[in-house]
Tab-separated table of C-alpha atoms in Angstrom:
chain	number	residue	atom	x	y	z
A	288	UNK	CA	27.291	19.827	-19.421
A	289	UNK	CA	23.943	18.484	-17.938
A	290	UNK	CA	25.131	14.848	-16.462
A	291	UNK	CA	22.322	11.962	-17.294
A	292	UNK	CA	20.108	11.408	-14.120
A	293	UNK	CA	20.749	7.818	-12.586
A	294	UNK	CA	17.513	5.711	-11.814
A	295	UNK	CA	15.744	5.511	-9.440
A	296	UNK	CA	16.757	3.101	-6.493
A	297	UNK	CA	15.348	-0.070	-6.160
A	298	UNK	CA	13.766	-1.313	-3.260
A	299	UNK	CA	12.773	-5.006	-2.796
A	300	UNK	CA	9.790	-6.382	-1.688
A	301	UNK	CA	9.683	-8.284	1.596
A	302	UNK	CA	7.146	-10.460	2.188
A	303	UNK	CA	4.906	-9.990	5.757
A	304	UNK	CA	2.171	-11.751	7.453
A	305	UNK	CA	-1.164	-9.585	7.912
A	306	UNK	CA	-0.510	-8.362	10.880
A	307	UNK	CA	2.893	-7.062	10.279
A	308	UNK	CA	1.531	-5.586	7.790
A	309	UNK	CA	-1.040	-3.838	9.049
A	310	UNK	CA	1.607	-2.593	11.678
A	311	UNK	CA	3.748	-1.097	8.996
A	312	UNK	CA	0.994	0.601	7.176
A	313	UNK	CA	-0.525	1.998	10.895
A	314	UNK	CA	3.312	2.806	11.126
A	315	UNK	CA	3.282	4.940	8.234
A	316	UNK	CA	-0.103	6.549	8.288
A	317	UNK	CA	0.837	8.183	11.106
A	318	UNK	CA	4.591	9.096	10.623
A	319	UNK	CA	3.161	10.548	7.099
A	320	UNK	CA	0.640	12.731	8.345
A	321	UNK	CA	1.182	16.505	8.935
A	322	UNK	CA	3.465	16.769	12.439
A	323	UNK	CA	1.118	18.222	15.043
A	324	UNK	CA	1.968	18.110	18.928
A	325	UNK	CA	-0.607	15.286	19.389
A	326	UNK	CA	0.573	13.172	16.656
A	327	UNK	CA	4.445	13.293	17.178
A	328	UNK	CA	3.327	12.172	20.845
A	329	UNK	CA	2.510	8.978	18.855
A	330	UNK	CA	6.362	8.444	17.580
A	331	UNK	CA	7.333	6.328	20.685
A	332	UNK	CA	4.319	4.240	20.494
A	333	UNK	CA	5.341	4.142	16.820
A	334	UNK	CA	8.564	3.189	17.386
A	335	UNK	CA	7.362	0.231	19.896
A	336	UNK	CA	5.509	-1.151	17.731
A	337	UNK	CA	7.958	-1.357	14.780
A	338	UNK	CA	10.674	-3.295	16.877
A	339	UNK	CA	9.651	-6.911	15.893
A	340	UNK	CA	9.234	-5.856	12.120
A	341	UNK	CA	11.569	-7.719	9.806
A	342	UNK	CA	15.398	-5.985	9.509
A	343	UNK	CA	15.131	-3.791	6.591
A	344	UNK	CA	11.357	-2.651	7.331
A	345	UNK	CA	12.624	-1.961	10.911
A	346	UNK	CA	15.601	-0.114	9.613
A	347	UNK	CA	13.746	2.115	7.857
A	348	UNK	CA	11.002	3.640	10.100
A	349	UNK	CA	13.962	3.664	12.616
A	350	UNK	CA	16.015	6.406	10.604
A	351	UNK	CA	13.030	8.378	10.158
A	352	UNK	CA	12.314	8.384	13.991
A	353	UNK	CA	15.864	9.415	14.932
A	354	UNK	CA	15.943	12.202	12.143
A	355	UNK	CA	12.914	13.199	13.543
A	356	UNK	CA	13.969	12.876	17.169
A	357	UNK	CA	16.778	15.469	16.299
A	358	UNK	CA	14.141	18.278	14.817
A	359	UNK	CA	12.609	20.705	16.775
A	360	UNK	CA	8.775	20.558	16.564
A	361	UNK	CA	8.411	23.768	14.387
A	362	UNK	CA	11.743	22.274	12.459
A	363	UNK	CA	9.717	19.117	11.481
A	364	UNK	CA	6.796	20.798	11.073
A	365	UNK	CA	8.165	23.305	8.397
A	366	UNK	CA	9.930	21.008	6.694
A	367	UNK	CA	7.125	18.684	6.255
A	368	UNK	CA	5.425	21.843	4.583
A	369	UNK	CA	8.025	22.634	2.362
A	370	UNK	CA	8.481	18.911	1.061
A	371	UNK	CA	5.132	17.860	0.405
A	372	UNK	CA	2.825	21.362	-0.071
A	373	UNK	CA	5.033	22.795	-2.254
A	374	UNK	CA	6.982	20.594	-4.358
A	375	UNK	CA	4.830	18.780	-7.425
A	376	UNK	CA	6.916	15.323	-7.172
A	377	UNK	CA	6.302	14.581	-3.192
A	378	UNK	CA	2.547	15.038	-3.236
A	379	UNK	CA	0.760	12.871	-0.774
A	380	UNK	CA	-2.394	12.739	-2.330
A	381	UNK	CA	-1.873	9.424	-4.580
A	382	UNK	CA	-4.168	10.574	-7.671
A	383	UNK	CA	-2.241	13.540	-8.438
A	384	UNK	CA	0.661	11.299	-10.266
A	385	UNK	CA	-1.669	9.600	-12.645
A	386	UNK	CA	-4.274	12.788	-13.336
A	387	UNK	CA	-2.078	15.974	-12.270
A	388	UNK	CA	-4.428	19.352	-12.076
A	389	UNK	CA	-6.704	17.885	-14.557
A	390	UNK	CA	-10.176	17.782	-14.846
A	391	UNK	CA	-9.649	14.070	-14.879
A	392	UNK	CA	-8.511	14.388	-10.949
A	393	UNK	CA	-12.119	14.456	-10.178
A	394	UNK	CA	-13.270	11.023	-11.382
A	395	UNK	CA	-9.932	9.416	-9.939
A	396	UNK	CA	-11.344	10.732	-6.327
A	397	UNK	CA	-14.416	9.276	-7.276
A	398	UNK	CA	-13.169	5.795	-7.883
A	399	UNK	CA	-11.279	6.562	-3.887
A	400	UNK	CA	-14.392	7.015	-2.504
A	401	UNK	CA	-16.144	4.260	-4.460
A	402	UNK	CA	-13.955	2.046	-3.172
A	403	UNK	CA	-14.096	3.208	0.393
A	404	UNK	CA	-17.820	2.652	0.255
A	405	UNK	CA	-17.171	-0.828	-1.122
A	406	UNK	CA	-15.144	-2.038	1.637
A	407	UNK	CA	-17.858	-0.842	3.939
A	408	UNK	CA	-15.538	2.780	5.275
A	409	UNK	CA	-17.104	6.052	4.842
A	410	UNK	CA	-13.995	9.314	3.920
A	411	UNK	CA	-14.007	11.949	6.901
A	412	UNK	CA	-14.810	15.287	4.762
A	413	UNK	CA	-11.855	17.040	6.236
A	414	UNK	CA	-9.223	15.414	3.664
A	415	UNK	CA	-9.655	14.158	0.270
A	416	UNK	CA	-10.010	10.272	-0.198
A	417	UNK	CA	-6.617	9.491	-1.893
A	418	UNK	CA	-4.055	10.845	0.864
A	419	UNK	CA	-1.232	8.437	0.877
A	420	UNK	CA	-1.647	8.855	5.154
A	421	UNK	CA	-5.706	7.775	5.234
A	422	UNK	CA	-4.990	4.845	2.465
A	423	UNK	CA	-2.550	3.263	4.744
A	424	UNK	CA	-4.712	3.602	7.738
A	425	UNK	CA	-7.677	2.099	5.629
A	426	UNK	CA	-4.574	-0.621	5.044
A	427	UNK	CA	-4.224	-0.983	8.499
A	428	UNK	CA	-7.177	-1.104	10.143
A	429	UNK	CA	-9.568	-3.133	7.298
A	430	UNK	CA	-9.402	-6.941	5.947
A	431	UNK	CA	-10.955	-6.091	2.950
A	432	UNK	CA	-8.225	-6.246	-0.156
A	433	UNK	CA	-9.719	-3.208	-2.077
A	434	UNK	CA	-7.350	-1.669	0.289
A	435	UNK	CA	-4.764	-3.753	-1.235
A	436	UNK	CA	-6.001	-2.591	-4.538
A	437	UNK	CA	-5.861	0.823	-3.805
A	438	UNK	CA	-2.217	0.898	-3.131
A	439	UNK	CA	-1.442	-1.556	-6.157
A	440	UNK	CA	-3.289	1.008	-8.655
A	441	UNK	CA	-1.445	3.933	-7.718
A	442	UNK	CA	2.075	1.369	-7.072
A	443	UNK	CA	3.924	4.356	-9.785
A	444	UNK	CA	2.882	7.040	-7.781
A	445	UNK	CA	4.344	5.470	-4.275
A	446	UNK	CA	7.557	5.043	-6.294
A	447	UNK	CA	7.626	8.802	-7.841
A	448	UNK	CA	7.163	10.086	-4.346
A	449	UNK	CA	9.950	7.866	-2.993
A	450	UNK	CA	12.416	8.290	-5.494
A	451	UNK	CA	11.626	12.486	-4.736
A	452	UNK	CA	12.168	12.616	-1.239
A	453	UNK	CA	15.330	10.513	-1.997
A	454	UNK	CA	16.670	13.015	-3.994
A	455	UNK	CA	15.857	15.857	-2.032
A	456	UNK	CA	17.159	13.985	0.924
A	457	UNK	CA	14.353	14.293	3.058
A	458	UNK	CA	14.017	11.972	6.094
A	459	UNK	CA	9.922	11.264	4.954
A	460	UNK	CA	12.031	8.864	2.173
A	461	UNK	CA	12.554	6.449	5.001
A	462	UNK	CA	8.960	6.433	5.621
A	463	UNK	CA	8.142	5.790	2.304
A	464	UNK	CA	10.643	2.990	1.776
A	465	UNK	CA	9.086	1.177	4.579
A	466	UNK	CA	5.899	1.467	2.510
A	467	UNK	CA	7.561	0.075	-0.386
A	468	UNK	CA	8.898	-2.901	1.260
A	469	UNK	CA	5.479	-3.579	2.289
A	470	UNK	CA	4.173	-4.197	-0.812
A	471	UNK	CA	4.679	-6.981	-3.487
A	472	UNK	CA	6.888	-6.845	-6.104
A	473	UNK	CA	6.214	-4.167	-9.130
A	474	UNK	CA	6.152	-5.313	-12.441
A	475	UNK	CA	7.718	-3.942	-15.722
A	476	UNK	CA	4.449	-1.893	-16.507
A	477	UNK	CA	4.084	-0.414	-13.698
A	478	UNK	CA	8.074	0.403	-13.636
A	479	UNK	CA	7.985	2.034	-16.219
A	480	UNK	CA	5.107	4.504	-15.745
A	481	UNK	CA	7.349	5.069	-12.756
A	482	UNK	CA	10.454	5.716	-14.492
A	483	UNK	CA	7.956	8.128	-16.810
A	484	UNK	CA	6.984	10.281	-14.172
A	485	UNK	CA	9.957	10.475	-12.619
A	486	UNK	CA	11.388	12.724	-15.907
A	487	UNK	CA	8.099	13.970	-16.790
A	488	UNK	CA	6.156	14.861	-13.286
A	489	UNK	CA	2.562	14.710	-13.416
A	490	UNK	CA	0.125	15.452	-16.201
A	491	UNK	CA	-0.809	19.287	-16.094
A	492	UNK	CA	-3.157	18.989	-19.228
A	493	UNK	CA	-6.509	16.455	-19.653
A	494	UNK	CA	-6.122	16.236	-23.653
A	495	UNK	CA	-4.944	12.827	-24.813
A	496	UNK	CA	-4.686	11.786	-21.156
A	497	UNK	CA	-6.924	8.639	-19.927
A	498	UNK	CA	-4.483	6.912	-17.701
A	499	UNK	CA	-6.420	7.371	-14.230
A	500	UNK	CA	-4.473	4.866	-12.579
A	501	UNK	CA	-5.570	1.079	-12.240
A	502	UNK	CA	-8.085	1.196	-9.845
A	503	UNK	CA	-11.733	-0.038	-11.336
A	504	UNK	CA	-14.841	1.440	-10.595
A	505	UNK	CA	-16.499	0.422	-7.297
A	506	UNK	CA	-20.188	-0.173	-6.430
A	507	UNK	CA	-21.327	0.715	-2.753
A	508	UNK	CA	-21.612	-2.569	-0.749
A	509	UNK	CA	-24.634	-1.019	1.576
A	510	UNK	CA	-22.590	-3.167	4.373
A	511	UNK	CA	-22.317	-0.984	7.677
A	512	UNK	CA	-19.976	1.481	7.197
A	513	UNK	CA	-17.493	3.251	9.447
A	514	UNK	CA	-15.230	6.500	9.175
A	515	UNK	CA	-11.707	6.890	8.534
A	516	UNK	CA	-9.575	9.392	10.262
A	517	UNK	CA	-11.621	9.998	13.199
């Protein structure tokens, strides 16, 4: 007998000032990204930096840094492979929950870039524009609030890949939380495309599909621009 599966866990929103914000999402750009020597040299600076953060935000980028602490470097780095290359819920590219492998994945990557542009960034080639890692960075490091928008647009997806890792038990969760805490408050909408994917996983066909995520189109500002992930 198949038992029901419980909801999701609910996270709730704390609110920050700008610049703890922007250390959180820094935080989490780089604990996110894939595990290389260089970048786990980062953790301590990482964990530094998070130490004035409020409790439960603290809390959580803590656990992540002493699972982490207690994994060898090829340990972290093949589970980081096995949670989000190979397993359809914990993708880290934030597109992929609203348009799947769809045709329709193209014109979602679009509006990324668009909005890039818009704020002035330009997208290093070497990773596509909607990696959960290089939106939080953007986050970070700009004062423009289409970075704001491009983490409120894909809110369902954020919560999908939480609620994943969660399951699977993977320390990344923690990571993940923090982001969630970072952000405002979802609303009943946006729930429940959440709760959706969570039973359904992403779209794997384009027909009847036009759900591409919230984010509007974007016009280039022609401001100066600078490049993200350098």
């Amino acid at each position: 007998m198949r038992l029901p599966k419980l909801p999701p866990r609910k996270v709730t929103a704390i609110p920050l000032s700008a610049e703890d914000g922007a250390i959180a999402h820094m935080a989490a750009s780089i604990l996110l990204d894939y595990p290389t020597t260089t970048r786990r040299a980062r953790f301590g600076a990482v964990a530094e930096s998070v130490t004035l953060l409020p409790h439960p935000l603290r809390t959580a980028f803590e656990e992540f840094l002493t699972a982490a602490g207690e994994m060898g470097q090829q340990e972290l780095e093949v589970h980081f492979t096995a949670t989000f290359d190979l397993k359809r819920k914990c993708c880290p590219y934030l597109s992929y929950y609203a348009a799947g492998d769809t045709r329709r994945r193209g014109m979602a990557l679009v509006r990324f870039i668009e909005a890039y542009h818009a704020a002035g960034w330009e997208v290093a080639a070497d990773e596509l524009p909607d990696y959960l890692p290089m939106v939080l960075e953007f986050s970070a490091l700009s004062d423009s609030p289409i970075a704001q928008e491009l983490l409120a647009a894909h809110r369902d997806g954020i919560e999908v890949l939480r609620s994943a890792l969660e399951t699977i038990e993977s320390p990344y969760a923690h990571v993940v939380e923090a982001v969630s805490l970072s952000l405002p408050a979802i609303d009943e909408e946006t729930r429940q495309r959440y709760l959706n994917l969570v039973n359904e996983g992403p779209p794997t066909e384009t027909v009847g599909m036009t759900f591409l995520g919230n984010l509007k189109p974007f016009s280039p500002s022609g401001i100066a621009s600078e490049e993200l992930r350098v």
